[in-house]
């Protein structure tokens, strides 16, 4: 449920992002939090966030739903879509109507429509010409984000990018790549843990992630470590999410 005014939620978001400049933070959790905040503040229905790995290829690290995951993974596999274009150009890509742009992205468009998405906005994660990924917001209705919302999405993405690149352990381009690769590796591990938890508890992948994330936050644990414990069966899966 949404709480507070749009302005207050936006202020809270910027404060949290600013905290990453002076405190330790979980990169994966930050990315999930960022895209969740953006779909709430900007009144979109789903989102995903991709970052570049050490080989220079985009990989998905955060999404708000399985449908968002599917459409993002399809773009990566096809090498086609507004999010891919955003990464290649370093510029935001707004698609007010996916259906009217099928000729532009003939592989991405039909798949997105099948999942109910009608419009999309892709925002680059960039700093001084260095593009490390894209944040992608999907809507079930036709219509482009207004200019104010486009600026908000970019501002939030910019601050998050600074936080990622300025983490205290980062001192060189090589270390940046290593940290981003670790985030991508964590994503794989988290997906495995989601599958284990979903199968064990008889729930959905989305709910399994929510349970796992709540467990980590309630105990001030890193999400990656919780995922490792779940896949290694060091956690009693029936008790995950309970105090």
PDB file of C-alpha atoms in Angstrom:
ATOM      1  CA  UNK A   1       0.000   0.000   0.000  1.00  0.00           C
ATOM      2  CA  UNK A   2       1.295   3.451  -0.850  1.00  0.00           C
ATOM      3  CA  UNK A   3       1.990   5.711   2.100  1.00  0.00           C
ATOM      4  CA  UNK A   4       2.677   9.442   2.146  1.00  0.00           C
ATOM      5  CA  UNK A   5       2.484  11.920  -0.657  1.00  0.00           C
ATOM      6  CA  UNK A   6       4.378  11.542  -3.890  1.00  0.00           C
ATOM      7  CA  UNK A   7       6.704  14.346  -2.782  1.00  0.00           C
ATOM      8  CA  UNK A   8       7.434  12.699   0.562  1.00  0.00           C
ATOM      9  CA  UNK A   9       8.124   9.343  -1.098  1.00  0.00           C
ATOM     10  CA  UNK A  10      10.453  11.034  -3.546  1.00  0.00           C
ATOM     11  CA  UNK A  11      12.297  12.841  -0.759  1.00  0.00           C
ATOM     12  CA  UNK A  12      12.676   9.563   1.127  1.00  0.00           C
ATOM     13  CA  UNK A  13      14.048   7.896  -1.985  1.00  0.00           C
ATOM     14  CA  UNK A  14      16.718  10.537  -2.510  1.00  0.00           C
ATOM     15  CA  UNK A  15      17.718  10.418   1.163  1.00  0.00           C
ATOM     16  CA  UNK A  16      18.156   6.640   1.012  1.00  0.00           C
ATOM     17  CA  UNK A  17      20.164   6.862  -2.189  1.00  0.00           C
ATOM     18  CA  UNK A  18      22.354   9.600  -0.717  1.00  0.00           C
ATOM     19  CA  UNK A  19      23.085   7.307   2.237  1.00  0.00           C
ATOM     20  CA  UNK A  20      24.840   4.912  -0.132  1.00  0.00           C
ATOM     21  CA  UNK A  21      27.597   7.504  -0.536  1.00  0.00           C
ATOM     22  CA  UNK A  22      28.605   7.265   3.121  1.00  0.00           C
ATOM     23  CA  UNK A  23      27.514   3.819   4.321  1.00  0.00           C
ATOM     24  CA  UNK A  24      27.886   0.168   3.438  1.00  0.00           C
ATOM     25  CA  UNK A  25      25.020  -1.153   1.335  1.00  0.00           C
ATOM     26  CA  UNK A  26      23.824  -4.277  -0.437  1.00  0.00           C
ATOM     27  CA  UNK A  27      24.006  -3.551  -4.178  1.00  0.00           C
ATOM     28  CA  UNK A  28      21.372  -6.124  -5.139  1.00  0.00           C
ATOM     29  CA  UNK A  29      18.943  -4.929  -2.480  1.00  0.00           C
ATOM     30  CA  UNK A  30      19.530  -1.308  -3.530  1.00  0.00           C
ATOM     31  CA  UNK A  31      18.677  -2.119  -7.140  1.00  0.00           C
ATOM     32  CA  UNK A  32      15.495  -3.950  -6.209  1.00  0.00           C
ATOM     33  CA  UNK A  33      14.521  -1.101  -3.910  1.00  0.00           C
ATOM     34  CA  UNK A  34      15.237   1.512  -6.592  1.00  0.00           C
ATOM     35  CA  UNK A  35      13.061  -0.049  -9.261  1.00  0.00           C
ATOM     36  CA  UNK A  36      10.249  -0.715  -6.766  1.00  0.00           C
ATOM     37  CA  UNK A  37      10.293   2.912  -5.650  1.00  0.00           C
ATOM     38  CA  UNK A  38      10.262   4.150  -9.227  1.00  0.00           C
ATOM     39  CA  UNK A  39       7.205   2.157 -10.274  1.00  0.00           C
ATOM     40  CA  UNK A  40       5.378   3.459  -7.196  1.00  0.00           C
ATOM     41  CA  UNK A  41       6.420   7.097  -7.510  1.00  0.00           C
ATOM     42  CA  UNK A  42       5.978   7.220 -11.280  1.00  0.00           C
ATOM     43  CA  UNK A  43       2.750   5.183 -11.366  1.00  0.00           C
ATOM     44  CA  UNK A  44       3.995   2.383 -13.608  1.00  0.00           C
ATOM     45  CA  UNK A  45       3.178  -1.280 -13.089  1.00  0.00           C
ATOM     46  CA  UNK A  46       6.426  -3.210 -13.424  1.00  0.00           C
ATOM     47  CA  UNK A  47      10.128  -2.650 -13.740  1.00  0.00           C
ATOM     48  CA  UNK A  48      13.510  -4.227 -14.249  1.00  0.00           C
ATOM     49  CA  UNK A  49      17.115  -3.184 -13.875  1.00  0.00           C
ATOM     50  CA  UNK A  50      20.048  -4.444 -15.912  1.00  0.00           C
ATOM     51  CA  UNK A  51      23.760  -3.874 -15.407  1.00  0.00           C
ATOM     52  CA  UNK A  52      26.783  -4.642 -17.537  1.00  0.00           C
ATOM     53  CA  UNK A  53      29.033  -7.561 -16.629  1.00  0.00           C
ATOM     54  CA  UNK A  54      32.809  -7.802 -16.894  1.00  0.00           C
ATOM     55  CA  UNK A  55      32.493  -8.916 -20.519  1.00  0.00           C
ATOM     56  CA  UNK A  56      30.505  -5.791 -21.428  1.00  0.00           C
ATOM     57  CA  UNK A  57      27.144  -7.539 -21.765  1.00  0.00           C
ATOM     58  CA  UNK A  58      23.924  -6.576 -20.017  1.00  0.00           C
ATOM     59  CA  UNK A  59      22.402  -8.909 -17.455  1.00  0.00           C
ATOM     60  CA  UNK A  60      19.244  -8.626 -15.382  1.00  0.00           C
ATOM     61  CA  UNK A  61      19.817  -8.035 -11.656  1.00  0.00           C
ATOM     62  CA  UNK A  62      16.454  -6.807 -10.356  1.00  0.00           C
ATOM     63  CA  UNK A  63      12.788  -6.956 -11.327  1.00  0.00           C
ATOM     64  CA  UNK A  64       9.460  -6.326  -9.640  1.00  0.00           C
ATOM     65  CA  UNK A  65       7.605  -9.367 -10.998  1.00  0.00           C
ATOM     66  CA  UNK A  66       8.047 -12.533 -12.999  1.00  0.00           C
ATOM     67  CA  UNK A  67       6.413 -10.847 -16.008  1.00  0.00           C
ATOM     68  CA  UNK A  68       9.001  -8.066 -15.849  1.00  0.00           C
ATOM     69  CA  UNK A  69      11.731 -10.693 -15.586  1.00  0.00           C
ATOM     70  CA  UNK A  70      10.411 -12.503 -18.651  1.00  0.00           C
ATOM     71  CA  UNK A  71      10.261  -9.434 -20.868  1.00  0.00           C
ATOM     72  CA  UNK A  72      13.703  -8.276 -19.758  1.00  0.00           C
ATOM     73  CA  UNK A  73      15.283 -11.682 -20.324  1.00  0.00           C
ATOM     74  CA  UNK A  74      13.649 -11.840 -23.743  1.00  0.00           C
ATOM     75  CA  UNK A  75      15.201  -8.494 -24.682  1.00  0.00           C
ATOM     76  CA  UNK A  76      18.621  -9.721 -23.613  1.00  0.00           C
ATOM     77  CA  UNK A  77      18.275 -12.941 -25.573  1.00  0.00           C
ATOM     78  CA  UNK A  78      16.982 -11.157 -28.673  1.00  0.00           C
ATOM     79  CA  UNK A  79      19.342  -8.191 -28.426  1.00  0.00           C
ATOM     80  CA  UNK A  80      16.292  -6.149 -29.366  1.00  0.00           C
ATOM     81  CA  UNK A  81      14.139  -3.615 -27.539  1.00  0.00           C
ATOM     82  CA  UNK A  82      14.067  -0.144 -25.988  1.00  0.00           C
ATOM     83  CA  UNK A  83      16.189  -1.191 -23.008  1.00  0.00           C
ATOM     84  CA  UNK A  84      18.943  -2.474 -25.289  1.00  0.00           C
ATOM     85  CA  UNK A  85      18.776   0.722 -27.332  1.00  0.00           C
ATOM     86  CA  UNK A  86      18.981   2.789 -24.160  1.00  0.00           C
ATOM     87  CA  UNK A  87      22.155   0.980 -23.113  1.00  0.00           C
ATOM     88  CA  UNK A  88      23.793   1.284 -26.507  1.00  0.00           C
ATOM     89  CA  UNK A  89      23.057   5.002 -26.906  1.00  0.00           C
ATOM     90  CA  UNK A  90      23.251   6.118 -23.271  1.00  0.00           C
ATOM     91  CA  UNK A  91      19.991   8.015 -23.790  1.00  0.00           C
ATOM     92  CA  UNK A  92      16.537   7.492 -22.299  1.00  0.00           C
ATOM     93  CA  UNK A  93      14.046   5.732 -24.582  1.00  0.00           C
ATOM     94  CA  UNK A  94      10.330   6.425 -24.197  1.00  0.00           C
ATOM     95  CA  UNK A  95       7.769   4.239 -25.950  1.00  0.00           C
ATOM     96  CA  UNK A  96       4.241   5.570 -25.525  1.00  0.00           C
ATOM     97  CA  UNK A  97       2.762   2.638 -27.448  1.00  0.00           C
ATOM     98  CA  UNK A  98       4.605  -0.633 -27.901  1.00  0.00           C
ATOM     99  CA  UNK A  99       1.969  -1.760 -30.398  1.00  0.00           C
ATOM    100  CA  UNK A 100       2.690   1.224 -32.644  1.00  0.00           C
ATOM    101  CA  UNK A 101       6.423   0.446 -32.601  1.00  0.00           C
ATOM    102  CA  UNK A 102       6.365  -3.192 -33.672  1.00  0.00           C
ATOM    103  CA  UNK A 103       8.362  -2.378 -36.810  1.00  0.00           C
ATOM    104  CA  UNK A 104      11.046  -0.761 -34.653  1.00  0.00           C
ATOM    105  CA  UNK A 105      11.413  -3.766 -32.341  1.00  0.00           C
ATOM    106  CA  UNK A 106       9.786  -6.738 -34.127  1.00  0.00           C
ATOM    107  CA  UNK A 107      10.976  -9.315 -31.590  1.00  0.00           C
ATOM    108  CA  UNK A 108      10.513  -7.402 -28.355  1.00  0.00           C
ATOM    109  CA  UNK A 109       7.125  -5.843 -29.154  1.00  0.00           C
ATOM    110  CA  UNK A 110       4.946  -8.960 -29.546  1.00  0.00           C
ATOM    111  CA  UNK A 111       6.381 -10.585 -26.415  1.00  0.00           C
ATOM    112  CA  UNK A 112       5.794  -7.468 -24.315  1.00  0.00           C
ATOM    113  CA  UNK A 113       2.216  -7.222 -25.566  1.00  0.00           C
ATOM    114  CA  UNK A 114       1.572 -10.871 -24.691  1.00  0.00           C
ATOM    115  CA  UNK A 115       2.455 -10.048 -21.087  1.00  0.00           C
ATOM    116  CA  UNK A 116       0.062  -7.105 -21.062  1.00  0.00           C
ATOM    117  CA  UNK A 117       2.596  -4.281 -21.316  1.00  0.00           C
ATOM    118  CA  UNK A 118       1.559  -1.381 -23.537  1.00  0.00           C
ATOM    119  CA  UNK A 119       4.273   1.232 -22.923  1.00  0.00           C
ATOM    120  CA  UNK A 120       7.800   1.383 -21.543  1.00  0.00           C
ATOM    121  CA  UNK A 121      10.407   3.909 -20.450  1.00  0.00           C
ATOM    122  CA  UNK A 122      14.098   2.976 -20.323  1.00  0.00           C
ATOM    123  CA  UNK A 123      16.512   5.119 -18.287  1.00  0.00           C
ATOM    124  CA  UNK A 124      20.311   4.752 -18.488  1.00  0.00           C
ATOM    125  CA  UNK A 125      22.461   4.262 -15.397  1.00  0.00           C
ATOM    126  CA  UNK A 126      25.335   6.505 -16.354  1.00  0.00           C
ATOM    127  CA  UNK A 127      28.034   8.749 -14.962  1.00  0.00           C
ATOM    128  CA  UNK A 128      30.131  11.073 -17.114  1.00  0.00           C
ATOM    129  CA  UNK A 129      29.701   8.978 -20.234  1.00  0.00           C
ATOM    130  CA  UNK A 130      30.084   5.607 -18.511  1.00  0.00           C
ATOM    131  CA  UNK A 131      26.883   3.582 -18.902  1.00  0.00           C
ATOM    132  CA  UNK A 132      26.691   0.669 -16.474  1.00  0.00           C
ATOM    133  CA  UNK A 133      23.094  -0.404 -17.102  1.00  0.00           C
ATOM    134  CA  UNK A 134      19.469   0.565 -17.618  1.00  0.00           C
ATOM    135  CA  UNK A 135      16.342   0.872 -15.493  1.00  0.00           C
ATOM    136  CA  UNK A 136      13.158  -0.039 -17.332  1.00  0.00           C
ATOM    137  CA  UNK A 137       9.605   0.849 -16.317  1.00  0.00           C
ATOM    138  CA  UNK A 138       6.625  -0.894 -17.920  1.00  0.00           C
ATOM    139  CA  UNK A 139       2.952   0.130 -17.952  1.00  0.00           C
ATOM    140  CA  UNK A 140      -0.237  -1.746 -18.769  1.00  0.00           C
ATOM    141  CA  UNK A 141      -1.657   1.328 -20.475  1.00  0.00           C
ATOM    142  CA  UNK A 142      -0.652   3.399 -23.497  1.00  0.00           C
ATOM    143  CA  UNK A 143       1.033   6.725 -22.836  1.00  0.00           C
ATOM    144  CA  UNK A 144       4.481   8.218 -22.347  1.00  0.00           C
ATOM    145  CA  UNK A 145       5.869   9.460 -19.052  1.00  0.00           C
ATOM    146  CA  UNK A 146       5.526  13.217 -18.741  1.00  0.00           C
ATOM    147  CA  UNK A 147       8.747  15.240 -18.852  1.00  0.00           C
ATOM    148  CA  UNK A 148       8.763  15.717 -15.072  1.00  0.00           C
ATOM    149  CA  UNK A 149       8.584  11.966 -14.492  1.00  0.00           C
ATOM    150  CA  UNK A 150      11.309  11.336 -17.067  1.00  0.00           C
ATOM    151  CA  UNK A 151      13.547  13.747 -15.154  1.00  0.00           C
ATOM    152  CA  UNK A 152      12.718  12.056 -11.833  1.00  0.00           C
ATOM    153  CA  UNK A 153      13.554   8.609 -13.189  1.00  0.00           C
ATOM    154  CA  UNK A 154      16.874   9.863 -14.515  1.00  0.00           C
ATOM    155  CA  UNK A 155      17.734  11.689 -11.289  1.00  0.00           C
ATOM    156  CA  UNK A 156      17.080   8.598  -9.175  1.00  0.00           C
ATOM    157  CA  UNK A 157      19.081   6.438 -11.584  1.00  0.00           C
ATOM    158  CA  UNK A 158      21.951   8.950 -11.548  1.00  0.00           C
ATOM    159  CA  UNK A 159      22.219   9.022  -7.764  1.00  0.00           C
ATOM    160  CA  UNK A 160      22.059   5.223  -7.600  1.00  0.00           C
ATOM    161  CA  UNK A 161      24.819   4.999 -10.202  1.00  0.00           C
ATOM    162  CA  UNK A 162      27.040   7.328  -8.206  1.00  0.00           C
ATOM    163  CA  UNK A 163      26.445   5.236  -5.107  1.00  0.00           C
ATOM    164  CA  UNK A 164      27.373   2.036  -6.916  1.00  0.00           C
ATOM    165  CA  UNK A 165      30.503   3.468  -8.504  1.00  0.00           C
ATOM    166  CA  UNK A 166      31.660   5.318  -5.403  1.00  0.00           C
ATOM    167  CA  UNK A 167      31.366   2.495  -2.897  1.00  0.00           C
ATOM    168  CA  UNK A 168      34.437   2.653  -0.677  1.00  0.00           C
ATOM    169  CA  UNK A 169      35.955  -0.579  -1.952  1.00  0.00           C
ATOM    170  CA  UNK A 170      36.009   0.683  -5.546  1.00  0.00           C
ATOM    171  CA  UNK A 171      39.243   2.330  -6.698  1.00  0.00           C
ATOM    172  CA  UNK A 172      39.622   1.427 -10.370  1.00  0.00           C
ATOM    173  CA  UNK A 173      37.688   0.410 -13.464  1.00  0.00           C
ATOM    174  CA  UNK A 174      38.767  -3.181 -12.879  1.00  0.00           C
ATOM    175  CA  UNK A 175      37.308  -3.168  -9.382  1.00  0.00           C
ATOM    176  CA  UNK A 176      34.088  -1.630 -10.673  1.00  0.00           C
ATOM    177  CA  UNK A 177      33.755  -4.540 -13.088  1.00  0.00           C
ATOM    178  CA  UNK A 178      34.495  -7.014 -10.301  1.00  0.00           C
ATOM    179  CA  UNK A 179      31.846  -5.521  -8.039  1.00  0.00           C
ATOM    180  CA  UNK A 180      29.222  -5.480 -10.787  1.00  0.00           C
ATOM    181  CA  UNK A 181      30.119  -9.071 -11.685  1.00  0.00           C
ATOM    182  CA  UNK A 182      29.627 -10.055  -8.049  1.00  0.00           C
ATOM    183  CA  UNK A 183      26.195  -8.436  -8.161  1.00  0.00           C
ATOM    184  CA  UNK A 184      25.365 -10.481 -11.264  1.00  0.00           C
ATOM    185  CA  UNK A 185      26.605 -13.667  -9.609  1.00  0.00           C
ATOM    186  CA  UNK A 186      24.445 -12.839  -6.602  1.00  0.00           C
ATOM    187  CA  UNK A 187      21.433 -12.552  -8.883  1.00  0.00           C
ATOM    188  CA  UNK A 188      21.951 -16.135 -10.100  1.00  0.00           C
ATOM    189  CA  UNK A 189      22.271 -17.387  -6.543  1.00  0.00           C
ATOM    190  CA  UNK A 190      19.150 -15.477  -5.458  1.00  0.00           C
ATOM    191  CA  UNK A 191      17.149 -16.945  -8.349  1.00  0.00           C
ATOM    192  CA  UNK A 192      18.225 -20.426  -7.278  1.00  0.00           C
ATOM    193  CA  UNK A 193      17.192 -19.720  -3.697  1.00  0.00           C
ATOM    194  CA  UNK A 194      13.818 -18.372  -4.866  1.00  0.00           C
ATOM    195  CA  UNK A 195      13.206 -21.621  -6.702  1.00  0.00           C
ATOM    196  CA  UNK A 196      14.136 -23.717  -3.675  1.00  0.00           C
ATOM    197  CA  UNK A 197      11.940 -21.650  -1.378  1.00  0.00           C
ATOM    198  CA  UNK A 198       8.996 -21.569  -3.782  1.00  0.00           C
ATOM    199  CA  UNK A 199       9.096 -25.326  -4.206  1.00  0.00           C
ATOM    200  CA  UNK A 200       9.478 -25.977  -0.479  1.00  0.00           C
ATOM    201  CA  UNK A 201       6.714 -23.635   0.653  1.00  0.00           C
ATOM    202  CA  UNK A 202       4.425 -24.213  -2.319  1.00  0.00           C
ATOM    203  CA  UNK A 203       4.302 -20.523  -3.199  1.00  0.00           C
ATOM    204  CA  UNK A 204       5.108 -18.266  -6.152  1.00  0.00           C
ATOM    205  CA  UNK A 205       8.569 -17.062  -7.124  1.00  0.00           C
ATOM    206  CA  UNK A 206       7.539 -13.480  -6.364  1.00  0.00           C
ATOM    207  CA  UNK A 207       6.339 -14.386  -2.886  1.00  0.00           C
ATOM    208  CA  UNK A 208       9.427 -16.507  -2.253  1.00  0.00           C
ATOM    209  CA  UNK A 209      11.626 -13.514  -2.976  1.00  0.00           C
ATOM    210  CA  UNK A 210       9.525 -11.314  -0.705  1.00  0.00           C
ATOM    211  CA  UNK A 211       9.886 -13.834   2.144  1.00  0.00           C
ATOM    212  CA  UNK A 212      13.623 -14.130   1.605  1.00  0.00           C
ATOM    213  CA  UNK A 213      14.130 -10.386   1.439  1.00  0.00           C
ATOM    214  CA  UNK A 214      12.061  -9.767   4.569  1.00  0.00           C
ATOM    215  CA  UNK A 215      14.076 -12.402   6.406  1.00  0.00           C
ATOM    216  CA  UNK A 216      17.335 -10.645   5.421  1.00  0.00           C
ATOM    217  CA  UNK A 217      16.100  -7.182   6.351  1.00  0.00           C
ATOM    218  CA  UNK A 218      14.620  -8.223   9.686  1.00  0.00           C
ATOM    219  CA  UNK A 219      17.951  -9.717  10.719  1.00  0.00           C
ATOM    220  CA  UNK A 220      20.213  -7.126   9.055  1.00  0.00           C
ATOM    221  CA  UNK A 221      21.698  -9.783   6.773  1.00  0.00           C
ATOM    222  CA  UNK A 222      23.035  -9.474   3.236  1.00  0.00           C
ATOM    223  CA  UNK A 223      20.571 -10.931   0.740  1.00  0.00           C
ATOM    224  CA  UNK A 224      23.310 -12.959  -0.951  1.00  0.00           C
ATOM    225  CA  UNK A 225      24.183 -14.703   2.315  1.00  0.00           C
ATOM    226  CA  UNK A 226      20.554 -15.611   2.956  1.00  0.00           C
ATOM    227  CA  UNK A 227      20.328 -17.054  -0.552  1.00  0.00           C
ATOM    228  CA  UNK A 228      23.484 -19.102   0.042  1.00  0.00           C
ATOM    229  CA  UNK A 229      22.070 -20.454   3.295  1.00  0.00           C
ATOM    230  CA  UNK A 230      18.795 -21.416   1.622  1.00  0.00           C
ATOM    231  CA  UNK A 231      20.439 -23.224  -1.300  1.00  0.00           C
ATOM    232  CA  UNK A 232      22.890 -24.956   1.065  1.00  0.00           C
ATOM    233  CA  UNK A 233      19.948 -25.989   3.315  1.00  0.00           C
ATOM    234  CA  UNK A 234      21.462 -24.197   6.307  1.00  0.00           C
ATOM    235  CA  UNK A 235      18.134 -22.433   6.919  1.00  0.00           C
ATOM    236  CA  UNK A 236      15.014 -24.235   8.065  1.00  0.00           C
ATOM    237  CA  UNK A 237      12.925 -23.315   5.055  1.00  0.00           C
ATOM    238  CA  UNK A 238       9.601 -23.738   6.827  1.00  0.00           C
ATOM    239  CA  UNK A 239      10.623 -21.031   9.254  1.00  0.00           C
ATOM    240  CA  UNK A 240      11.929 -18.499   6.772  1.00  0.00           C
ATOM    241  CA  UNK A 241      10.255 -15.146   7.218  1.00  0.00           C
ATOM    242  CA  UNK A 242       9.355 -15.819  10.851  1.00  0.00           C
ATOM    243  CA  UNK A 243      11.032 -14.209  13.831  1.00  0.00           C
TER     244      UNK A 243
END
